[in-house]
Short mmCIF file of C-alpha atoms in Angstrom, two decimals:
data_model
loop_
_atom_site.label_atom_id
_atom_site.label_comp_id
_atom_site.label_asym_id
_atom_site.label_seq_id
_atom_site.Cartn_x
_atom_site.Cartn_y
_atom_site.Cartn_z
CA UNK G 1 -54.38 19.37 -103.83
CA UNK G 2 -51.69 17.49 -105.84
CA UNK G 3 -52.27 14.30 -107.20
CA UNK G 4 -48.79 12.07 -107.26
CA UNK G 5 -49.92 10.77 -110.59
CA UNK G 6 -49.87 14.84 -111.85
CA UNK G 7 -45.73 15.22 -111.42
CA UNK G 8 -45.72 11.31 -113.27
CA UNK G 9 -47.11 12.59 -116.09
CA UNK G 10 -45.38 15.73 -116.04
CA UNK G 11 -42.21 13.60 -115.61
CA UNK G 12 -43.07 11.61 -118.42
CA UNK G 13 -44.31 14.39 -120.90
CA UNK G 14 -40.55 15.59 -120.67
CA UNK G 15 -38.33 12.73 -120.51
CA UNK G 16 -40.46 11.04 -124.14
CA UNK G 17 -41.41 14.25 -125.61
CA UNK G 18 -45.44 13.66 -125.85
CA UNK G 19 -47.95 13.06 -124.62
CA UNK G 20 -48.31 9.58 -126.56
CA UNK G 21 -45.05 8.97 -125.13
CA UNK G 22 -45.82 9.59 -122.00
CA UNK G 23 -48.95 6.83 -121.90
CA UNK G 24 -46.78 4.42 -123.08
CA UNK G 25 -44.41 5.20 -120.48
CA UNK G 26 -47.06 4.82 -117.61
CA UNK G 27 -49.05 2.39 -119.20
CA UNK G 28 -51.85 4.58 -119.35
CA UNK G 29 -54.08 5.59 -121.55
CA UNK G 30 -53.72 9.04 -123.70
CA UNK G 31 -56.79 10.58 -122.31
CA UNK G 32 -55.71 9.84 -118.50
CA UNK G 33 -52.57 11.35 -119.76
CA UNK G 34 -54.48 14.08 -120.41
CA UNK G 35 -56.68 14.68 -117.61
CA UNK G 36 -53.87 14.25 -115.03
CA UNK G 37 -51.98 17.37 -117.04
CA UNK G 38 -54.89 19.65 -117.15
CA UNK G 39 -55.46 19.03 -113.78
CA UNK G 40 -52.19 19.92 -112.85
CA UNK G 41 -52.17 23.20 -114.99
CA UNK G 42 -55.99 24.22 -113.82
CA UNK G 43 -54.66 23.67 -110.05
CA UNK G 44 -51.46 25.85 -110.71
CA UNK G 45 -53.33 28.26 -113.18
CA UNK G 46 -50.47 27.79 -115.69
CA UNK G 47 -49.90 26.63 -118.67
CA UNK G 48 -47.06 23.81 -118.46
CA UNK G 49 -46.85 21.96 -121.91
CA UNK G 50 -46.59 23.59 -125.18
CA UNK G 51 -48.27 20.72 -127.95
CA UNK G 52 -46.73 20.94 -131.08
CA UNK G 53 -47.37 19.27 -134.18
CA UNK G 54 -43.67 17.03 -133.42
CA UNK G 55 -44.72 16.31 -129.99
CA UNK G 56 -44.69 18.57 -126.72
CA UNK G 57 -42.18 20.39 -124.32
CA UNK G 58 -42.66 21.69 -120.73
CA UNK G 59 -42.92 25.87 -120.60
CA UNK G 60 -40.39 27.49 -118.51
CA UNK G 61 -43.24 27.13 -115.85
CA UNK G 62 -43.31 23.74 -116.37
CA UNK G 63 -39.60 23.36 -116.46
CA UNK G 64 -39.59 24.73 -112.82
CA UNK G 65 -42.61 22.49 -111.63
CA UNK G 66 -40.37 19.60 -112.84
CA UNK G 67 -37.63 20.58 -110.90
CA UNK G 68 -39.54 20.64 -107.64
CA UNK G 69 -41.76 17.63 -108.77
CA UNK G 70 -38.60 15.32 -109.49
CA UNK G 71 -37.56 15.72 -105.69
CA UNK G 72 -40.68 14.77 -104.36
CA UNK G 73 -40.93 11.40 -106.49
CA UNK G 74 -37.54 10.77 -105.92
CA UNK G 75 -38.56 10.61 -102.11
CA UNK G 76 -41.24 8.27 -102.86
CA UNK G 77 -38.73 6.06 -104.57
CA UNK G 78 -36.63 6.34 -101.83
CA UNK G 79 -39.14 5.51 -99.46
CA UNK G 80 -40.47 2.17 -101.54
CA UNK G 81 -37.09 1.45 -101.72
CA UNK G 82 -36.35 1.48 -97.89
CA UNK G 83 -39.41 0.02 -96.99
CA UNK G 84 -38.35 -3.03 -99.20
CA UNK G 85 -34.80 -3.44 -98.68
CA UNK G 86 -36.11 -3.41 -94.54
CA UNK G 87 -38.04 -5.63 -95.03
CA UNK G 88 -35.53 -8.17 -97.05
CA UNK G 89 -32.74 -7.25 -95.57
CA UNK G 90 -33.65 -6.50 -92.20
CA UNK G 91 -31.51 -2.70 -92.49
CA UNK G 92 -31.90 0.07 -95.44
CA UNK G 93 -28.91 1.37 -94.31
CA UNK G 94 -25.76 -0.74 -93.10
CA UNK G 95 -23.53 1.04 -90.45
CA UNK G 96 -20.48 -0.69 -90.58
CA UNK G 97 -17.18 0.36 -88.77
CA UNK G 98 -13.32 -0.90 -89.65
CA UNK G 99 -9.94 0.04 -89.09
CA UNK G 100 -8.54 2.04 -91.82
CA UNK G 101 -6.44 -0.86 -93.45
CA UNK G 102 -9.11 -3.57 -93.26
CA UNK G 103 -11.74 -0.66 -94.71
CA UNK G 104 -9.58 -0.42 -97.97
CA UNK G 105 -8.71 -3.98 -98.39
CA UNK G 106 -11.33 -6.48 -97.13
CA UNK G 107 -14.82 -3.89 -96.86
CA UNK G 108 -15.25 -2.70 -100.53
CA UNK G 109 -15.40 -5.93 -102.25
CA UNK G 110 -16.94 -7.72 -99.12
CA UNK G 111 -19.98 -5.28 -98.79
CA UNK G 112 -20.25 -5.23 -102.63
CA UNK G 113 -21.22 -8.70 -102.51
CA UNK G 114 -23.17 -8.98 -99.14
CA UNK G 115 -25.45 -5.78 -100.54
CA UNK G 116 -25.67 -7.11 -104.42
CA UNK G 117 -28.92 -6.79 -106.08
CA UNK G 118 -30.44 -4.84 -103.24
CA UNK G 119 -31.36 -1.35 -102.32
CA UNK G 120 -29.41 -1.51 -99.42
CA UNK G 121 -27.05 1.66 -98.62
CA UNK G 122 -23.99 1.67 -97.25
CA UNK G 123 -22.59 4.13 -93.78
CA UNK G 124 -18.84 3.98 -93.35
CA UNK G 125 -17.03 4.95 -89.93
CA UNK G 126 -13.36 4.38 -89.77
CA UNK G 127 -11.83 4.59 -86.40
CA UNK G 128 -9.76 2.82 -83.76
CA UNK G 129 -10.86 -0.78 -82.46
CA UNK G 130 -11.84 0.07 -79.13
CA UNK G 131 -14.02 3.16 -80.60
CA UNK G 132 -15.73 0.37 -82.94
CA UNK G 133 -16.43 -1.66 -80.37
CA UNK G 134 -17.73 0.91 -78.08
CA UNK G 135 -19.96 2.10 -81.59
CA UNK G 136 -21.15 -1.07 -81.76
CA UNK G 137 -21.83 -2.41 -78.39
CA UNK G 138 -24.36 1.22 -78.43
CA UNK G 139 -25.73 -0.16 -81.73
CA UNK G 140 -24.54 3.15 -83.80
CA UNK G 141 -23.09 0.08 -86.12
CA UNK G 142 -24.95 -2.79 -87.31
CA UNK G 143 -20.92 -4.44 -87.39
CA UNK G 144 -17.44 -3.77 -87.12
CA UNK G 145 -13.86 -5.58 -88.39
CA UNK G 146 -11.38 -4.87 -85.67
CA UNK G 147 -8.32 -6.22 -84.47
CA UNK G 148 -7.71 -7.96 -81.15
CA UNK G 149 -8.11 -5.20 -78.53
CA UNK G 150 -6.58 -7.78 -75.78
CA UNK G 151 -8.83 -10.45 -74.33
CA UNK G 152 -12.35 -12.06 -74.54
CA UNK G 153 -13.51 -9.94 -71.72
CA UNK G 154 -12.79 -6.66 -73.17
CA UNK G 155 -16.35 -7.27 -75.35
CA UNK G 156 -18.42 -8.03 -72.94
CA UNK G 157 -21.45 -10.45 -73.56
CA UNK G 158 -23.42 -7.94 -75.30
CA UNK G 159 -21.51 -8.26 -78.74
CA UNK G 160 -20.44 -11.20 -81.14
CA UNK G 161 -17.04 -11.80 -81.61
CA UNK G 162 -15.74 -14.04 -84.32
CA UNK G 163 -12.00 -14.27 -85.59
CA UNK G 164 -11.99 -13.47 -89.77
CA UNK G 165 -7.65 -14.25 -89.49
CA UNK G 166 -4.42 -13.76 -88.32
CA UNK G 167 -2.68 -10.81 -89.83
CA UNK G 168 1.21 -11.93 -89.22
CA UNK G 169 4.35 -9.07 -88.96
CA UNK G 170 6.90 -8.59 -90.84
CA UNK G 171 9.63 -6.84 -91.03
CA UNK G 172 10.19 -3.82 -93.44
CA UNK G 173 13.77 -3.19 -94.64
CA UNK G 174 14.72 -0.92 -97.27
CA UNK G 175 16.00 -2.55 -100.21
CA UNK G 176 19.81 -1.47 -99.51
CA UNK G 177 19.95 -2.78 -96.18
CA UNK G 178 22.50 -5.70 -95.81
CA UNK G 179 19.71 -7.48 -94.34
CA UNK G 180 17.70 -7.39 -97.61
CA UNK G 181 20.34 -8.62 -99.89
CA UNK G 182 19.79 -12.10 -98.46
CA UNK G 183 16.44 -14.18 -98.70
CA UNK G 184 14.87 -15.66 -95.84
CA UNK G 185 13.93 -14.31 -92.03
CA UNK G 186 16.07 -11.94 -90.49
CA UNK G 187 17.19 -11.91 -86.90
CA UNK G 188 15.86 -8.39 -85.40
CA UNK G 189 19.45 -8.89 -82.80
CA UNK G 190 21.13 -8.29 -85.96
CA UNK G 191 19.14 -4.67 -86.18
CA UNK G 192 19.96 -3.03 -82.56
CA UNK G 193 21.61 -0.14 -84.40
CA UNK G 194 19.22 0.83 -86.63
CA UNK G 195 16.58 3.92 -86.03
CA UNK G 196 12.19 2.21 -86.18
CA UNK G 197 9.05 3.84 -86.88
CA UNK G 198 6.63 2.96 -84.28
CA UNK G 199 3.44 4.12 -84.45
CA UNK G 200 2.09 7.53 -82.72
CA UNK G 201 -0.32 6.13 -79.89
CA UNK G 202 -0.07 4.68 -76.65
CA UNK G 203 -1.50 1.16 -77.80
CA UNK G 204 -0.83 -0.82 -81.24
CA UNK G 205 -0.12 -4.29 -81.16
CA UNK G 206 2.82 -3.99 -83.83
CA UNK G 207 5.04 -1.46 -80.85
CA UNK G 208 3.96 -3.76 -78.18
CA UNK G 209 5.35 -7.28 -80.08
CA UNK G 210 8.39 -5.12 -81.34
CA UNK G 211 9.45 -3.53 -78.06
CA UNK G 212 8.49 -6.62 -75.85
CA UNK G 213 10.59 -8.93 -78.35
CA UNK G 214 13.80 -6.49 -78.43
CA UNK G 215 13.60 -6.40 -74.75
CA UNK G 216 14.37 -9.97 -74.56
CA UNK G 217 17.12 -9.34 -76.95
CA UNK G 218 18.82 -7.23 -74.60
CA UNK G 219 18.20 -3.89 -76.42
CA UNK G 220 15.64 -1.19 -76.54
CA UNK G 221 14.57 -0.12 -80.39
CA UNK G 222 15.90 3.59 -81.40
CA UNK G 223 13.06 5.53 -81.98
CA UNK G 224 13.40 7.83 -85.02
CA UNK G 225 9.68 8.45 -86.50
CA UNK G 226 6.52 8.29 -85.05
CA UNK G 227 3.57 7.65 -87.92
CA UNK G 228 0.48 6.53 -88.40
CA UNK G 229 0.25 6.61 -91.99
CA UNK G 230 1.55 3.29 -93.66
CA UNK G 231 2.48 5.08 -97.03
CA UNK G 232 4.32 7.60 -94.58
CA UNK G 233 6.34 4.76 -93.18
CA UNK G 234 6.92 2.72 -96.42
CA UNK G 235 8.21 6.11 -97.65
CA UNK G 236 10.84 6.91 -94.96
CA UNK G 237 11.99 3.40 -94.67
CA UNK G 238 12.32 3.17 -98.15
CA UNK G 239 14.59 6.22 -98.07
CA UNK G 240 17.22 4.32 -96.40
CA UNK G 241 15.71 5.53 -92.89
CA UNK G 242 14.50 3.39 -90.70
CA UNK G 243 13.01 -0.03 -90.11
CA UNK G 244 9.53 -0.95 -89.30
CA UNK G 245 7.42 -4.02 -87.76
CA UNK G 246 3.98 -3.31 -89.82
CA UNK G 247 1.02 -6.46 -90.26
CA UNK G 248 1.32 -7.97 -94.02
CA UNK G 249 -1.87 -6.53 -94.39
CA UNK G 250 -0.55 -3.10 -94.57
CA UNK G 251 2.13 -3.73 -96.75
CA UNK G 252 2.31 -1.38 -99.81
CA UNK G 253 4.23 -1.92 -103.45
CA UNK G 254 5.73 0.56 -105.47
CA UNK G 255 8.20 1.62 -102.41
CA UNK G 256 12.01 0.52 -102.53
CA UNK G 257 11.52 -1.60 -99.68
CA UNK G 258 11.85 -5.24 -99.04
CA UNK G 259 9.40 -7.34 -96.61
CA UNK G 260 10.86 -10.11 -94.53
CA UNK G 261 9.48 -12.65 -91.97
CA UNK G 262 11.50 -11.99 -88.56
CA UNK G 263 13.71 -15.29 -86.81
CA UNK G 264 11.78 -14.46 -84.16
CA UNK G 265 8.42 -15.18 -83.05
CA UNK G 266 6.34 -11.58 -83.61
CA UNK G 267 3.10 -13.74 -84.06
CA UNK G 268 -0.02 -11.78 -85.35
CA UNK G 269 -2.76 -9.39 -84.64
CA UNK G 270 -6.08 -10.89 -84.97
CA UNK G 271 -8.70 -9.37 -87.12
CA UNK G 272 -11.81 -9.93 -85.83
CA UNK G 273 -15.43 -9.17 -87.08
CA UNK G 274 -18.17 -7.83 -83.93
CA UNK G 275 -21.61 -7.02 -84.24
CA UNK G 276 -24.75 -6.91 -81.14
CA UNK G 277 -26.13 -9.71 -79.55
CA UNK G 278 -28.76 -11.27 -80.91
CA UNK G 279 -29.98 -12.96 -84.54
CA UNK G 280 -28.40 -10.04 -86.55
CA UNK G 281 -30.21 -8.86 -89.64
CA UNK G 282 -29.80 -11.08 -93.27
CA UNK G 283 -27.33 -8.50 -94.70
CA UNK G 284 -24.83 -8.27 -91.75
CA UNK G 285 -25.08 -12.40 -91.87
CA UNK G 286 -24.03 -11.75 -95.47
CA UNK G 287 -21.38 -9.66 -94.84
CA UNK G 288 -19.98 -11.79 -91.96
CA UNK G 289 -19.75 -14.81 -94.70
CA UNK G 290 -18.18 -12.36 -97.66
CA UNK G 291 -15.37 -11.12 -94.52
CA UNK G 292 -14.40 -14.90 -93.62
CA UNK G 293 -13.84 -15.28 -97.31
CA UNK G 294 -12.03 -12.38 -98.16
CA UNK G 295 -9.57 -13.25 -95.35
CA UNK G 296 -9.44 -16.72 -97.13
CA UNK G 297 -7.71 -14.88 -100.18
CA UNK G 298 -5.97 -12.09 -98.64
CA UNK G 299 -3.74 -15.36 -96.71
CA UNK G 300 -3.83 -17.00 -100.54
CA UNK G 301 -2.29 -13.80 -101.49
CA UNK G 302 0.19 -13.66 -98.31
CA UNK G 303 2.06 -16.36 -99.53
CA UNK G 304 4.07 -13.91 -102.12
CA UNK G 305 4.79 -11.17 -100.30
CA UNK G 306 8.19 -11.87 -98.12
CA UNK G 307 10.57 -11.47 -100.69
CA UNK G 308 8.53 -9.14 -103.26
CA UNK G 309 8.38 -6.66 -100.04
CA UNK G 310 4.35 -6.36 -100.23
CA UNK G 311 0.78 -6.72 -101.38
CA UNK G 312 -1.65 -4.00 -102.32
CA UNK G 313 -2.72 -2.21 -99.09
CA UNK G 314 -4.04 1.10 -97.72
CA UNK G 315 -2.16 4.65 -96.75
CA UNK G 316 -2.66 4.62 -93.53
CA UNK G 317 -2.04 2.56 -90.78
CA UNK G 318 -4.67 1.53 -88.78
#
């Protein structure tokens, strides 16, 4: 039978080059180094380290016990290292769900810091709020950052809900417009004759504030692109297209397009951070702190971006 200690040794021979090496490595002594190799050679009936007079190398035998021994410690390893980030953490891995904007600008830096320093690994689904939420509430995520999917009682008492911020809307112009040629809000009445780019489902908050607003302008937006993809929509609007109601959040540099904050009142969605009832485990307490903080700077950062027409922000839209 194998001894664990064997493929150690082994492991060691190769990676210092002797056998000396290799005790010094384990903190063992040169004859146990020695015993646990001939042990593994007598069980296997084959010679696995060549000594020479410069130190020793594996055979091509050995070189292909290596290979199989390396996966079975690194197993091990990841076994220790599950057990202890369990039971420090309270998870080994951390299921976490967002919405595709939130995932590339609050998530990487937030779980960076919530999982520092720990063996903690990291499971990523990116999907609609109402599919987080459902993902969650089943437990398939240890937490989720969503935005308001309409109401207190569309959670249900099984989950936590806590508000991270208010993502506002602005309006997205392209830099020739009339419109963004002078500074300061912009009254969407003044924009009844211009094509939008609404987005491509039945719900987003963005088409519902846009179309509800123009309604009580007396007009009914002109439809010209349907998109989900916020680079998409920077992109065509830019172009000269079309204008577009997207959340600061998504806003993207590098397009020819100018953001603006609307005369009227479009309000915000709210981003929101869920996870199960219950005490949830240290990590996803962690997180929950390093989310309500990153908000804190994203709206630090929110303060620029009406007249420079953006901050960094993902491709696509939700």
């Amino acid at each position: 039978m194998f001894d664990i200690r064997q493929f150690e040794v082994l492991r060691a021979i190769a990676v210092t080059g002797s056998l000396a090496g290799a005790a010094r490595r384990l903190h063992y002594g040169q004859p146990t180094i020695s015993y646990h190799l001939g042990a593994l050679e007598a069980h296997l009936g084959a010679r696995l380290v060549e000594r020479r007079p410069s130190g020793a190398v594996l055979t091509d035998v050995g070189m292909l016990v290596l290979e199989h021994a390396g996966f079975v410690l690194d197993r091990l390893e990841a076994v220790e290292a599950d057990v202890e980030a369990r039971l420090s953490h309270g998870v080994s891995t951390l299921r976490v769900g967002a919405f595709g904007t939130a995932a590339s600008r609050l998530l990487p830096g937030a779980l960076r810091r919530a999982t520092a320093g720990t063996d903690v690994r990291i499971e990523l689904t990116e999907a609609e709020p109402l599919d987080l939420v459902a993902l969650t509430r089943a437990r398939s995520l240890h937490g989720a950052v969503i935005y308001d999917i309409g109401g207190e009682a569309r959670y249900g008492a099984d989950l936590h809900v806590e508000a991270l911020f208010d993502d506002p809307y602005r309006l997205l112009l392209p830099a020739r417009h009339p419109r963004a040629a002078v500074a300061g809000p912009v009254d969407l009445a003044t924009l009844a004759a211009d094509g939008w780019i609404i987005s491509r489902g039945s719900y987003d908050p963005s088409d519902q504030t846009l179309f509800a607003t123009c309604q009580a302008l007396g007009f009914r937006p002109r439809v010209v692109l349907r998109s989900d993809d916020y680079g998409v929509i920077h992109g065509f609007v830019g172009a000269g297209g079309a204008v577009a109601l997207v959340p600061e959040l998504a806003l993207q540099p590098g397009y020819d397009t100018v953001a603006r904050v609307p005369v009227q009142d479009v309000g915000a969605r709210s981003v929101r951070f869920v996870w199960p009832a219950g005490p949830p485990p240290p990590v996803v307490e962690r997180l929950g702190a390093e989310l309500r903080a990153a908000g804190r700077e994203l709206h630090r950062a929110y303060g620029g971006a009406d007249e420079s027409g953006g901050i960094p922000a993902p491709d696509r839209r939700r």
